CSV table of N, CA, C and O in Angstrom, one decimal:
chain,number,residue,atom,x,y,z
A,31,GLN,N,14.1,1.8,-15.6
A,31,GLN,CA,13.7,1.0,-14.4
A,31,GLN,C,12.7,1.8,-13.6
A,31,GLN,O,13.0,3.0,-13.3
A,32,VAL,N,11.7,1.2,-13.1
A,32,VAL,CA,10.7,1.8,-12.3
A,32,VAL,C,11.2,1.7,-10.8
A,32,VAL,O,11.7,0.6,-10.4
A,33,GLN,N,11.1,2.8,-10.1
A,33,GLN,CA,11.5,2.8,-8.7
A,33,GLN,C,10.3,3.2,-7.9
A,33,GLN,O,9.6,4.2,-8.2
A,34,LEU,N,10.1,2.6,-6.7
A,34,LEU,CA,9.1,2.9,-5.8
A,34,LEU,C,9.7,3.2,-4.5
A,34,LEU,O,10.4,2.4,-3.9
A,35,VAL,N,9.4,4.4,-3.9
A,35,VAL,CA,10.0,4.9,-2.7
A,35,VAL,C,8.9,5.1,-1.7
A,35,VAL,O,8.0,5.9,-1.9
A,36,GLU,N,8.9,4.4,-0.6
A,36,GLU,CA,7.8,4.5,0.4
A,36,GLU,C,8.2,5.4,1.6
A,36,GLU,O,9.4,5.5,1.9
A,37,SER,N,7.3,6.0,2.2
A,37,SER,CA,7.5,6.8,3.4
A,37,SER,C,6.2,6.9,4.2
A,37,SER,O,5.1,6.5,3.7
A,38,GLY,N,6.3,7.3,5.4
A,38,GLY,CA,5.2,7.6,6.2
A,38,GLY,C,5.0,6.6,7.4
A,38,GLY,O,4.1,6.8,8.2
A,39,GLY,N,5.8,5.5,7.4
A,39,GLY,CA,5.6,4.6,8.5
A,39,GLY,C,6.2,5.2,9.8
A,39,GLY,O,6.8,6.2,9.8
A,40,GLY,N,5.9,4.5,10.9
A,40,GLY,CA,6.4,5.0,12.2
A,40,GLY,C,5.6,4.3,13.3
A,40,GLY,O,5.0,3.3,13.1
A,41,LEU,N,5.8,4.8,14.5
A,41,LEU,CA,5.2,4.3,15.7
A,41,LEU,C,4.0,5.2,16.1
A,41,LEU,O,4.1,6.4,16.1
A,42,VAL,N,2.9,4.6,16.3
A,42,VAL,CA,1.7,5.3,16.7
A,42,VAL,C,0.9,4.6,17.7
A,42,VAL,O,1.0,3.3,17.8
A,43,GLN,N,0.2,5.3,18.5
A,43,GLN,CA,-0.7,4.7,19.6
A,43,GLN,C,-1.9,4.1,19.0
A,43,GLN,O,-2.4,4.6,17.9
A,44,ALA,N,-2.5,3.1,19.5
A,44,ALA,CA,-3.7,2.5,19.1
A,44,ALA,C,-4.8,3.6,19.0
A,44,ALA,O,-4.9,4.5,19.9
A,45,GLY,N,-5.5,3.6,17.9
A,45,GLY,CA,-6.5,4.6,17.7
A,45,GLY,C,-6.0,5.8,16.9
A,45,GLY,O,-6.8,6.6,16.4
A,46,GLY,N,-4.7,5.9,16.7
A,46,GLY,CA,-4.2,6.9,15.9
A,46,GLY,C,-4.2,6.7,14.4
A,46,GLY,O,-4.8,5.7,13.9
A,47,SER,N,-3.6,7.6,13.7
A,47,SER,CA,-3.6,7.5,12.2
A,47,SER,C,-2.2,7.7,11.6
A,47,SER,O,-1.3,8.3,12.2
A,48,LEU,N,-2.0,7.2,10.5
A,48,LEU,CA,-0.8,7.3,9.7
A,48,LEU,C,-1.2,7.4,8.2
A,48,LEU,O,-2.2,6.7,7.8
A,49,ARG,N,-0.4,8.1,7.4
A,49,ARG,CA,-0.6,8.0,6.0
A,49,ARG,C,0.7,7.6,5.3
A,49,ARG,O,1.8,8.2,5.5
A,50,LEU,N,0.6,6.5,4.6
A,50,LEU,CA,1.8,6.0,3.9
A,50,LEU,C,1.7,6.5,2.4
A,50,LEU,O,0.7,6.6,1.8
A,51,SER,N,2.9,6.7,1.9
A,51,SER,CA,3.1,7.2,0.6
A,51,SER,C,4.0,6.3,-0.2
A,51,SER,O,5.0,5.8,0.3
A,52,CYS,N,3.8,6.2,-1.5
A,52,CYS,CA,4.6,5.4,-2.4
A,52,CYS,C,4.7,6.2,-3.7
A,52,CYS,O,3.8,6.3,-4.5
A,53,ALA,N,5.9,6.7,-3.9
A,53,ALA,CA,6.2,7.6,-5.1
A,53,ALA,C,6.9,6.7,-6.1
A,53,ALA,O,7.9,6.2,-5.9
A,54,ALA,N,6.3,6.7,-7.3
A,54,ALA,CA,6.9,6.0,-8.4
A,54,ALA,C,7.6,6.9,-9.3
A,54,ALA,O,7.2,8.0,-9.6
A,55,SER,N,8.8,6.5,-9.8
A,55,SER,CA,9.6,7.2,-10.8
A,55,SER,C,10.2,6.3,-11.8
A,55,SER,O,10.2,5.1,-11.6
A,56,GLY,N,10.8,6.9,-12.8
A,56,GLY,CA,11.5,6.2,-13.8
A,56,GLY,C,10.6,6.0,-15.0
A,56,GLY,O,9.6,6.8,-15.2
A,57,SER,N,10.9,5.1,-15.9
A,57,SER,CA,10.2,4.8,-17.1
A,57,SER,C,9.0,4.0,-16.8
A,57,SER,O,9.1,2.7,-16.6
A,58,ILE,N,7.8,4.6,-16.6
A,58,ILE,CA,6.6,3.8,-16.2
A,58,ILE,C,5.7,3.6,-17.3
A,58,ILE,O,5.1,4.6,-17.9
A,59,PRO,N,5.5,2.4,-17.7
A,59,PRO,CA,4.4,2.1,-18.7
A,59,PRO,C,3.1,2.2,-18.0
A,59,PRO,O,2.9,2.6,-16.9
A,60,ARG,N,2.0,1.8,-18.7
A,60,ARG,CA,0.7,1.8,-18.2
A,60,ARG,C,0.6,1.1,-16.9
A,60,ARG,O,1.0,-0.1,-16.8
A,61,ILE,N,0.1,1.7,-15.8
A,61,ILE,CA,-0.1,1.1,-14.5
A,61,ILE,C,-1.5,0.4,-14.5
A,61,ILE,O,-2.5,1.1,-14.7
A,62,ASN,N,-1.5,-0.9,-14.3
A,62,ASN,CA,-2.7,-1.6,-14.3
A,62,ASN,C,-3.4,-1.6,-12.9
A,62,ASN,O,-4.6,-1.3,-12.8
A,63,VAL,N,-2.6,-1.9,-11.9
A,63,VAL,CA,-3.1,-2.0,-10.5
A,63,VAL,C,-2.0,-1.5,-9.6
A,63,VAL,O,-0.9,-1.7,-9.8
A,64,MET,N,-2.4,-0.8,-8.5
A,64,MET,CA,-1.5,-0.4,-7.5
A,64,MET,C,-2.1,-1.0,-6.2
A,64,MET,O,-3.3,-1.0,-6.0
A,65,GLY,N,-1.2,-1.3,-5.3
A,65,GLY,CA,-1.7,-1.9,-4.0
A,65,GLY,C,-0.7,-1.8,-2.9
A,65,GLY,O,0.5,-1.4,-3.0
A,66,TRP,N,-1.2,-2.1,-1.7
A,66,TRP,CA,-0.4,-2.2,-0.5
A,66,TRP,C,-0.5,-3.6,0.1
A,66,TRP,O,-1.6,-4.1,0.3
A,67,TYR,N,0.6,-4.2,0.4
A,67,TYR,CA,0.7,-5.4,1.1
A,67,TYR,C,1.3,-5.2,2.5
A,67,TYR,O,1.9,-4.2,2.7
A,68,ARG,N,1.1,-6.1,3.4
A,68,ARG,CA,1.8,-6.1,4.7
A,68,ARG,C,2.2,-7.4,5.1
A,68,ARG,O,1.6,-8.5,4.7
A,69,GLN,N,3.3,-7.5,5.9
A,69,GLN,CA,3.8,-8.7,6.4
A,69,GLN,C,4.1,-8.5,7.9
A,69,GLN,O,5.0,-7.7,8.2
A,70,ALA,N,3.4,-9.2,8.7
A,70,ALA,CA,3.7,-9.2,10.2
A,70,ALA,C,4.4,-10.4,10.6
A,70,ALA,O,4.3,-11.4,9.9
A,71,PRO,N,5.3,-10.3,11.6
A,71,PRO,CA,6.0,-11.5,12.1
A,71,PRO,C,5.1,-12.6,12.4
A,71,PRO,O,4.1,-12.5,13.1
A,72,GLY,N,5.4,-13.8,11.8
A,72,GLY,CA,4.6,-15.0,12.1
A,72,GLY,C,3.3,-15.0,11.3
A,72,GLY,O,2.5,-16.0,11.5
A,73,LYS,N,3.1,-14.1,10.4
A,73,LYS,CA,1.9,-14.1,9.6
A,73,LYS,C,2.2,-14.1,8.1
A,73,LYS,O,3.3,-13.7,7.7
A,74,GLN,N,1.2,-14.5,7.4
A,74,GLN,CA,1.4,-14.5,5.9
A,74,GLN,C,1.3,-13.1,5.3
A,74,GLN,O,0.6,-12.2,5.9
A,75,HIS,N,2.0,-13.0,4.3
A,75,HIS,CA,1.9,-11.8,3.4
A,75,HIS,C,0.5,-11.6,2.9
A,75,HIS,O,-0.1,-12.6,2.4
A,76,GLU,N,-0.1,-10.4,3.1
A,76,GLU,CA,-1.5,-10.2,2.7
A,76,GLU,C,-1.7,-8.9,2.0
A,76,GLU,O,-1.0,-7.9,2.3
A,77,LEU,N,-2.6,-8.9,1.1
A,77,LEU,CA,-2.9,-7.7,0.3
A,77,LEU,C,-3.9,-6.9,1.2
A,77,LEU,O,-5.0,-7.4,1.5
A,78,VAL,N,-3.5,-5.7,1.5
A,78,VAL,CA,-4.3,-4.8,2.4
A,78,VAL,C,-5.3,-4.1,1.5
A,78,VAL,O,-6.5,-4.0,1.9
A,79,ALA,N,-4.9,-3.5,0.4
A,79,ALA,CA,-5.8,-2.7,-0.4
A,79,ALA,C,-5.2,-2.6,-1.8
A,79,ALA,O,-4.0,-2.6,-2.0
A,80,SER,N,-6.1,-2.4,-2.8
A,80,SER,CA,-5.6,-2.2,-4.1
A,80,SER,C,-6.5,-1.2,-4.8
A,80,SER,O,-7.7,-1.0,-4.4
A,81,ILE,N,-6.0,-0.6,-5.9
A,81,ILE,CA,-6.8,0.3,-6.6
A,81,ILE,C,-6.4,0.2,-8.1
A,81,ILE,O,-5.2,0.2,-8.4
A,82,SER,N,-7.3,0.2,-9.0
A,82,SER,CA,-7.1,0.2,-10.4
A,82,SER,C,-6.8,1.6,-10.9
A,82,SER,O,-7.1,2.6,-10.2
A,83,THR,N,-6.3,1.7,-12.1
A,83,THR,CA,-6.1,3.0,-12.7
A,83,THR,C,-7.4,3.8,-12.8
A,83,THR,O,-7.5,5.0,-12.7
A,84,GLU,N,-8.5,3.0,-13.0
A,84,GLU,CA,-9.8,3.6,-13.1
A,84,GLU,C,-10.4,4.0,-11.8
A,84,GLU,O,-11.4,4.7,-11.8
A,85,GLY,N,-9.8,3.6,-10.7
A,85,GLY,CA,-10.2,4.0,-9.4
A,85,GLY,C,-11.0,3.0,-8.6
A,85,GLY,O,-11.4,3.2,-7.5
A,86,SER,N,-11.2,1.8,-9.1
A,86,SER,CA,-11.9,0.7,-8.4
A,86,SER,C,-11.0,0.2,-7.2
A,86,SER,O,-9.8,0.0,-7.4
A,87,THR,N,-11.5,0.1,-6.1
A,87,THR,CA,-10.8,-0.3,-4.9
A,87,THR,C,-11.2,-1.6,-4.3
A,87,THR,O,-12.4,-2.0,-4.4
A,88,ASN,N,-10.3,-2.3,-3.6
A,88,ASN,CA,-10.6,-3.5,-2.8
A,88,ASN,C,-9.8,-3.4,-1.5
A,88,ASN,O,-8.7,-2.9,-1.5
A,89,TYR,N,-10.4,-3.9,-0.5
A,89,TYR,CA,-9.8,-3.9,0.8
A,89,TYR,C,-9.9,-5.2,1.5
A,89,TYR,O,-10.9,-6.0,1.4
A,90,LEU,N,-8.9,-5.5,2.3
A,90,LEU,CA,-8.9,-6.6,3.3
A,90,LEU,C,-10.0,-6.4,4.2
A,90,LEU,O,-10.2,-5.2,4.7
A,91,ASP,N,-10.8,-7.4,4.5
A,91,ASP,CA,-12.0,-7.2,5.4
A,91,ASP,C,-11.6,-6.5,6.7
A,91,ASP,O,-12.4,-5.7,7.2
A,92,SER,N,-10.5,-6.9,7.3
A,92,SER,CA,-10.1,-6.4,8.6
A,92,SER,C,-9.8,-4.9,8.6
A,92,SER,O,-9.7,-4.3,9.7
A,93,VAL,N,-9.6,-4.3,7.5
A,93,VAL,CA,-9.3,-2.9,7.4
A,93,VAL,C,-10.4,-2.0,6.8
A,93,VAL,O,-10.3,-0.8,6.8
A,94,LYS,N,-11.4,-2.6,6.4
A,94,LYS,CA,-12.5,-1.9,5.8
A,94,LYS,C,-13.1,-0.9,6.8
A,94,LYS,O,-13.4,-1.2,7.9
A,95,GLY,N,-13.4,0.3,6.3
A,95,GLY,CA,-13.9,1.3,7.2
A,95,GLY,C,-12.8,2.1,7.9
A,95,GLY,O,-13.1,3.1,8.5
A,96,ARG,N,-11.6,1.6,7.9
A,96,ARG,CA,-10.5,2.2,8.7
A,96,ARG,C,-9.4,2.7,7.7
A,96,ARG,O,-8.8,3.8,8.0
A,97,PHE,N,-9.2,2.0,6.7
A,97,PHE,CA,-8.1,2.4,5.7
A,97,PHE,C,-8.7,2.9,4.4
A,97,PHE,O,-9.8,2.4,4.0
A,98,THR,N,-8.0,3.8,3.8
A,98,THR,CA,-8.4,4.3,2.5
A,98,THR,C,-7.2,4.3,1.5
A,98,THR,O,-6.2,4.9,1.9
A,99,ILE,N,-7.4,3.7,0.4
A,99,ILE,CA,-6.3,3.7,-0.6
A,99,ILE,C,-6.7,4.7,-1.7
A,99,ILE,O,-7.8,4.8,-2.1
A,100,PHE,N,-5.8,5.5,-2.1
A,100,PHE,CA,-6.0,6.5,-3.1
A,100,PHE,C,-4.7,6.8,-3.8
A,100,PHE,O,-3.6,6.5,-3.3
A,101,ARG,N,-4.8,7.5,-5.0
A,101,ARG,CA,-3.6,7.8,-5.7
A,101,ARG,C,-3.7,9.2,-6.4
A,101,ARG,O,-4.8,9.6,-6.6
A,102,ASP,N,-2.6,9.8,-6.6
A,102,ASP,CA,-2.5,11.0,-7.3
A,102,ASP,C,-1.8,10.7,-8.6
A,102,ASP,O,-0.6,10.6,-8.6
A,103,ASN,N,-2.6,10.6,-9.6
A,103,ASN,CA,-2.0,10.2,-10.9
A,103,ASN,C,-1.0,11.2,-11.4
A,103,ASN,O,0.0,10.9,-12.1
A,104,ALA,N,-1.2,12.5,-11.2
A,104,ALA,CA,-0.3,13.6,-11.6
A,104,ALA,C,1.1,13.4,-11.0
A,104,ALA,O,2.1,13.8,-11.6
A,105,LYS,N,1.1,13.0,-9.8
A,105,LYS,CA,2.4,12.8,-9.0
A,105,LYS,C,2.9,11.4,-9.0
A,105,LYS,O,3.9,11.1,-8.4
A,106,ASN,N,2.2,10.5,-9.7
A,106,ASN,CA,2.6,9.1,-9.7
A,106,ASN,C,2.8,8.6,-8.3
A,106,ASN,O,3.8,7.8,-8.0
A,107,THR,N,1.9,8.9,-7.4
A,107,THR,CA,2.0,8.6,-6.0
A,107,THR,C,0.8,7.8,-5.5
A,107,THR,O,-0.3,8.2,-5.7
A,108,LEU,N,1.1,6.8,-4.8
A,108,LEU,CA,0.0,6.0,-4.1
A,108,LEU,C,0.0,6.2,-2.6
A,108,LEU,O,1.1,6.4,-2.0
A,109,TYR,N,-1.1,6.3,-2.0
A,109,TYR,CA,-1.3,6.5,-0.6
A,109,TYR,C,-2.1,5.5,0.1
A,109,TYR,O,-3.0,4.8,-0.5
A,110,LEU,N,-1.9,5.3,1.4
A,110,LEU,CA,-2.7,4.5,2.2
A,110,LEU,C,-3.0,5.3,3.5
A,110,LEU,O,-2.1,5.5,4.3
A,111,GLN,N,-4.2,5.8,3.6
A,111,GLN,CA,-4.6,6.5,4.8
A,111,GLN,C,-5.1,5.5,5.8
A,111,GLN,O,-6.1,4.8,5.6
A,112,MET,N,-4.5,5.4,7.0
A,112,MET,CA,-4.8,4.4,8.0
A,112,MET,C,-5.3,5.2,9.2
A,112,MET,O,-4.6,6.0,9.8
A,113,SER,N,-6.5,4.9,9.6
A,113,SER,CA,-7.1,5.5,10.8
A,113,SER,C,-7.6,4.4,11.8
A,113,SER,O,-7.7,3.2,11.4
A,114,SER,N,-7.9,4.8,13.0
A,114,SER,CA,-8.3,3.8,14.0
A,114,SER,C,-7.4,2.6,14.1
A,114,SER,O,-7.8,1.5,14.1
A,115,LEU,N,-6.1,2.9,14.1
A,115,LEU,CA,-5.1,1.8,14.0
A,115,LEU,C,-5.2,0.9,15.3
A,115,LEU,O,-5.4,1.4,16.4
A,116,LYS,N,-4.9,-0.3,15.0
A,116,LYS,CA,-4.9,-1.3,16.1
A,116,LYS,C,-3.6,-2.0,16.1
A,116,LYS,O,-2.8,-2.0,15.1
A,117,PRO,N,-3.2,-2.6,17.3
A,117,PRO,CA,-1.9,-3.3,17.3
A,117,PRO,C,-1.8,-4.4,16.3
A,117,PRO,O,-0.7,-4.7,15.8
A,118,GLU,N,-2.9,-5.0,15.9
A,118,GLU,CA,-2.9,-6.0,14.9
A,118,GLU,C,-2.5,-5.5,13.5
A,118,GLU,O,-2.2,-6.3,12.6
A,119,ASP,N,-2.5,-4.2,13.3
A,119,ASP,CA,-2.0,-3.6,12.1
A,119,ASP,C,-0.5,-3.5,12.0
A,119,ASP,O,0.0,-3.1,10.9
A,120,THR,N,0.2,-3.8,13.1
A,120,THR,CA,1.6,-3.7,13.1
A,120,THR,C,2.2,-4.7,12.0
A,120,THR,O,1.9,-5.8,12.1
A,121,ALA,N,3.0,-4.1,11.2
A,121,ALA,CA,3.6,-4.9,10.1
A,121,ALA,C,4.5,-4.0,9.3
A,121,ALA,O,4.6,-2.8,9.4
A,122,VAL,N,5.3,-4.7,8.4
A,122,VAL,CA,6.0,-3.9,7.3
A,122,VAL,C,5.0,-3.8,6.2
A,122,VAL,O,4.5,-4.8,5.7
A,123,TYR,N,4.8,-2.6,5.7
A,123,TYR,CA,3.9,-2.4,4.6
A,123,TYR,C,4.7,-2.1,3.3
A,123,TYR,O,5.7,-1.3,3.3
A,124,TYR,N,4.3,-2.8,2.2
A,124,TYR,CA,5.0,-2.7,0.9
A,124,TYR,C,4.0,-2.2,-0.1
A,124,TYR,O,2.9,-2.7,-0.2
A,125,CYS,N,4.4,-1.2,-0.9
A,125,CYS,CA,3.6,-0.9,-2.0
A,125,CYS,C,4.0,-1.7,-3.2
A,125,CYS,O,5.1,-2.2,-3.3
A,126,LYS,N,3.1,-1.9,-4.1
A,126,LYS,CA,3.3,-2.7,-5.3
A,126,LYS,C,2.5,-2.2,-6.5
A,126,LYS,O,1.4,-1.7,-6.3
A,127,ILE,N,3.1,-2.2,-7.6
A,127,ILE,CA,2.4,-1.9,-8.9
A,127,ILE,C,2.5,-3.0,-9.9
A,127,ILE,O,3.5,-3.7,-10.0
A,128,TRP,N,1.5,-3.2,-10.6
A,128,TRP,CA,1.4,-4.1,-11.8
A,128,TRP,C,1.3,-3.2,-13.0
A,128,TRP,O,0.4,-2.5,-13.1
A,129,VAL,N,2.3,-3.4,-13.9
A,129,VAL,CA,2.3,-2.5,-15.1
A,129,VAL,C,2.5,-3.2,-16.4
A,129,VAL,O,3.0,-4.3,-16.5
A,130,GLY,N,2.0,-2.5,-17.4
A,130,GLY,CA,2.3,-2.9,-18.8
A,130,GLY,C,1.6,-4.1,-19.3
A,130,GLY,O,0.7,-4.7,-18.6
A,131,LEU,N,2.0,-4.5,-20.5
A,131,LEU,CA,1.3,-5.6,-21.2
A,131,LEU,C,1.4,-6.9,-20.5
A,131,LEU,O,0.5,-7.7,-20.5
A,132,HIS,N,2.5,-7.1,-19.8
A,132,HIS,CA,2.8,-8.4,-19.2
A,132,HIS,C,2.5,-8.4,-17.7
A,132,HIS,O,2.9,-9.3,-17.0
A,133,ASN,N,1.9,-7.3,-17.2
A,133,ASN,CA,1.6,-7.1,-15.8
A,133,ASN,C,2.8,-7.3,-14.9
A,133,ASN,O,2.8,-8.0,-13.9
A,134,SER,N,3.9,-6.7,-15.3
A,134,SER,CA,5.1,-6.7,-14.6
A,134,SER,C,4.9,-6.1,-13.2
A,134,SER,O,4.1,-5.2,-13.0
A,135,GLU,N,5.7,-6.7,-12.2
A,135,GLU,CA,5.5,-6.3,-10.8
A,135,GLU,C,6.7,-5.5,-10.3
A,135,GLU,O,7.9,-5.9,-10.6
A,136,TYR,N,6.4,-4.5,-9.6
A,136,TYR,CA,7.5,-3.7,-8.9
A,136,TYR,C,7.1,-3.5,-7.5
A,136,TYR,O,5.9,-3.2,-7.2
A,137,TRP,N,8.1,-3.5,-6.6
A,137,TRP,CA,7.8,-3.4,-5.1
A,137,TRP,C,8.6,-2.2,-4.5
A,137,TRP,O,9.7,-1.9,-5.0
A,138,GLY,N,8.0,-1.6,-3.6
A,138,GLY,CA,8.7,-0.6,-2.7
A,138,GLY,C,9.6,-1.3,-1.7
A,138,GLY,O,9.5,-2.6,-1.6
A,139,GLN,N,10.3,-0.6,-1.0
A,139,GLN,CA,11.3,-1.1,-0.1
A,139,GLN,C,10.7,-1.6,1.3
A,139,GLN,O,11.3,-2.3,2.0
A,140,GLY,N,9.5,-1.2,1.5
A,140,GLY,CA,8.8,-1.5,2.8
A,140,GLY,C,9.0,-0.4,3.8
A,140,GLY,O,10.0,0.3,3.8
A,141,THR,N,7.9,-0.2,4.6
A,141,THR,CA,8.0,0.8,5.7
A,141,THR,C,7.3,0.2,6.9
A,141,THR,O,6.3,-0.4,6.8
A,142,GLN,N,8.0,0.3,8.0
A,142,GLN,CA,7.5,-0.3,9.3
A,142,GLN,C,6.4,0.6,9.9
A,142,GLN,O,6.6,1.8,10.1
A,143,VAL,N,5.3,-0.1,10.2
A,143,VAL,CA,4.2,0.5,11.0
A,143,VAL,C,4.1,-0.2,12.3
A,143,VAL,O,3.9,-1.5,12.3
A,144,THR,N,4.2,0.5,13.4
A,144,THR,CA,4.1,-0.2,14.7
A,144,THR,C,3.0,0.6,15.5
A,144,THR,O,3.1,1.8,15.6
A,145,VAL,N,2.0,-0.2,15.9
A,145,VAL,CA,0.9,0.4,16.7
A,145,VAL,C,1.0,-0.2,18.1
A,145,VAL,O,0.9,-1.4,18.3
A,146,SER,N,1.1,0.7,19.1
A,146,SER,CA,1.3,0.3,20.5
A,146,SER,C,-0.1,0.1,21.1
A,146,SER,O,-1.1,0.7,20.6
A,147,SER,N,-0.1,-0.8,22.1
A,147,SER,CA,-1.4,-1.1,22.8
A,147,SER,C,-1.9,0.1,23.6
A,147,SER,O,-1.1,0.9,24.1
């Protein structure tokens, strides 16, 4: 079973930075895509950023230039570096991986990011 453990969330002032981490463990087949979703109260679940094993990245328009997704393949860890944080970034952030032949999905437990005004 693949396990994803997230860390790095917290409370930060607007304009500040946080780095989220998502460590994968267990029996991991080929990882096709890794990404970060977020869910804010009253808003739809949205894909914030994703990265392929080859390193291709995609970002939600509202975070472009502020967030960077990257991974350390040797450590099986996914990161989201968040800078110039805004109150609108407040949400629970979830990491997700799509793996294997059938593009199976695994989710982290979520980590709360709160940005004060």
